Amino acid sequence: MPVSNGLTAYSRLQSPLAPRSLCEAAPFKDGPLAKDAFYRPTLLEISDHSMPIAQEEVFGAVLVMQAFDSAEEAVALANNSQYGLAASIWSTNVDRPLRIARQIEAGTVWINNWAIVYAETEEGGHKRSGRQARNLNS
């Protein structure tokens, strides 16, 4: 999957504010994907939500992870961005994620799933994501 918005720059940062890579954050060096901007699936851990990787839309096989202490803090962190394309909530509880999903400012919120899109349903973003367009293809 191609990656945009400068993930290469983020993965090369060596400061204490740099995200910590938990899985290899490197481009493919061999094979057919090496000729383009393709990255291996990447898992980044951050400690500060104001970091650029948490404030920008990065497209690709990238997951940015940050710890939180409460559902309220998680919602505040999720909504503290100028973007709101999509979100995922993962839980073993049945009622809690539904309550939390209503508070997330995103065009799509999945519960215990990710990237399930149907042509029959609307989709789009909030804030500066997805041009606030809706999927009208049915």
Short mmCIF file of C-alpha atoms in Angstrom, two decimals:
data_model
loop_
_atom_site.label_atom_id
_atom_site.label_comp_id
_atom_site.label_asym_id
_atom_site.label_seq_id
_atom_site.Cartn_x
_atom_site.Cartn_y
_atom_site.Cartn_z
CA MET A 1 0.00 0.00 0.00
CA PRO A 2 1.48 3.40 -0.90
CA VAL A 3 2.12 5.76 1.97
CA SER A 4 1.75 9.52 1.79
CA ASN A 5 2.35 12.51 4.06
CA GLY A 6 6.01 11.86 4.80
CA LEU A 7 6.07 8.63 6.79
CA THR A 8 9.68 8.23 5.67
CA ALA A 9 10.57 11.43 7.51
CA TYR A 10 8.78 10.26 10.67
CA SER A 11 10.49 6.89 10.67
CA ARG A 12 13.92 8.52 10.43
CA LEU A 13 13.46 10.87 13.37
CA GLN A 14 15.87 10.15 16.21
CA SER A 15 14.64 12.62 18.83
CA PRO A 16 12.80 11.78 22.07
CA LEU A 17 9.66 13.15 20.39
CA ALA A 18 9.88 10.67 17.53
CA PRO A 19 7.32 7.87 17.41
CA ARG A 20 8.68 4.53 18.56
CA SER A 21 8.46 1.92 15.82
CA LEU A 22 7.12 -1.37 17.17
CA CYS A 23 7.11 -3.02 13.73
CA GLU A 24 9.44 -2.37 10.85
CA ALA A 25 8.83 1.09 9.41
CA ALA A 26 10.81 0.75 6.24
CA PRO A 27 10.16 0.81 2.53
CA PHE A 28 10.38 -2.36 0.49
CA LYS A 29 13.91 -2.68 -0.88
CA ASP A 30 13.40 -5.69 -3.14
CA GLY A 31 10.69 -7.00 -5.40
CA PRO A 32 7.94 -5.28 -7.38
CA LEU A 33 6.94 -2.92 -4.53
CA ALA A 34 10.44 -1.44 -4.20
CA LYS A 35 10.00 0.92 -7.16
CA ASP A 36 7.23 2.98 -5.53
CA ALA A 37 6.55 4.48 -2.10
CA PHE A 38 5.42 1.21 -0.52
CA TYR A 39 6.03 0.57 3.18
CA ARG A 40 5.80 -2.59 5.21
CA PRO A 41 2.89 -2.56 7.68
CA THR A 42 3.99 -0.24 10.46
CA LEU A 43 2.99 0.11 14.10
CA LEU A 44 4.08 3.32 15.83
CA GLU A 45 3.75 4.15 19.52
CA ILE A 46 3.55 7.81 20.51
CA SER A 47 3.68 9.54 23.87
CA ASP A 48 2.48 13.00 22.84
CA HIS A 49 -0.70 13.55 20.83
CA SER A 50 0.62 16.82 19.41
CA MET A 51 3.23 14.90 17.40
CA PRO A 52 2.79 15.41 13.63
CA ILE A 53 2.16 11.69 13.02
CA ALA A 54 -0.91 11.96 15.29
CA GLN A 55 -2.13 15.23 13.79
CA GLU A 56 -1.90 14.41 10.07
CA GLU A 57 -3.65 11.89 7.86
CA VAL A 58 -1.19 9.17 6.96
CA PHE A 59 -2.49 6.74 4.36
CA GLY A 60 -1.06 3.29 4.23
CA ALA A 61 -0.58 0.27 6.39
CA VAL A 62 0.21 2.42 9.43
CA LEU A 63 -1.25 2.27 12.93
CA VAL A 64 -0.39 4.99 15.43
CA MET A 65 -0.96 3.87 19.00
CA GLN A 66 -1.18 5.96 22.19
CA ALA A 67 -2.09 4.82 25.68
CA PHE A 68 -4.95 6.46 27.59
CA ASP A 69 -6.41 6.10 31.06
CA SER A 70 -10.14 6.50 30.48
CA ALA A 71 -12.79 6.44 27.76
CA GLU A 72 -13.16 10.20 28.17
CA GLU A 73 -9.45 10.72 27.53
CA ALA A 74 -9.59 8.41 24.49
CA VAL A 75 -12.48 10.43 23.00
CA ALA A 76 -10.66 13.71 23.69
CA LEU A 77 -7.49 12.39 22.01
CA ALA A 78 -9.44 11.07 19.01
CA ASN A 79 -11.28 14.35 18.51
CA ASN A 80 -8.23 16.57 19.03
CA SER A 81 -7.34 16.72 15.35
CA GLN A 82 -8.32 18.73 12.31
CA TYR A 83 -9.18 15.44 10.60
CA GLY A 84 -11.90 12.86 11.14
CA LEU A 85 -12.08 10.34 8.32
CA ALA A 86 -12.55 7.10 10.25
CA ALA A 87 -12.01 5.47 13.62
CA SER A 88 -12.06 1.99 15.14
CA ILE A 89 -13.09 1.07 18.66
CA TRP A 90 -12.05 -2.34 19.97
CA SER A 91 -13.66 -3.76 23.09
CA THR A 92 -14.98 -6.93 24.69
CA ASN A 93 -17.82 -4.89 26.19
CA VAL A 94 -21.06 -4.66 24.20
CA ASP A 95 -22.51 -1.30 25.30
CA ARG A 96 -19.42 0.81 25.95
CA PRO A 97 -18.14 1.08 22.34
CA LEU A 98 -21.60 2.17 21.10
CA ARG A 99 -21.65 4.98 23.66
CA ILE A 100 -18.10 6.01 22.77
CA ALA A 101 -18.73 5.83 19.00
CA ARG A 102 -21.44 8.50 19.28
CA GLN A 103 -18.82 10.89 20.69
CA ILE A 104 -16.14 10.36 18.04
CA GLU A 105 -15.97 13.06 15.36
CA ALA A 106 -15.33 10.82 12.35
CA GLY A 107 -17.18 10.01 9.16
CA THR A 108 -17.09 6.28 9.90
CA VAL A 109 -16.63 4.53 13.23
CA TRP A 110 -16.14 0.76 13.21
CA ILE A 111 -16.57 -1.38 16.30
CA ASN A 112 -14.32 -4.43 16.56
CA ASN A 113 -13.64 -4.13 12.85
CA TRP A 114 -11.90 -1.94 10.32
CA ALA A 115 -12.34 -0.84 6.69
CA ILE A 116 -15.71 -2.48 6.06
CA VAL A 117 -17.44 -0.27 3.49
CA TYR A 118 -20.66 -0.95 1.63
CA ALA A 119 -21.79 0.88 -1.51
CA GLU A 120 -25.28 1.15 -0.02
CA THR A 121 -24.14 3.24 2.94
CA GLU A 122 -22.93 6.79 3.09
CA GLU A 123 -19.34 7.47 3.92
CA GLY A 124 -17.25 10.56 4.24
CA GLY A 125 -15.25 12.51 6.72
CA HIS A 126 -15.59 15.19 9.30
CA LYS A 127 -13.56 18.36 9.58
CA ARG A 128 -10.83 18.37 6.88
CA SER A 129 -11.13 14.68 5.98
CA GLY A 130 -12.62 13.17 2.88
CA ARG A 131 -13.76 16.55 1.56
CA GLN A 132 -16.86 15.80 3.63
CA ALA A 133 -18.14 13.91 0.58
CA ARG A 134 -20.64 11.11 0.80
CA ASN A 135 -20.69 7.84 -1.11
CA LEU A 136 -23.78 8.05 -3.28
CA ASN A 137 -22.97 5.01 -5.42
CA SER A 138 -25.61 2.40 -4.78
#
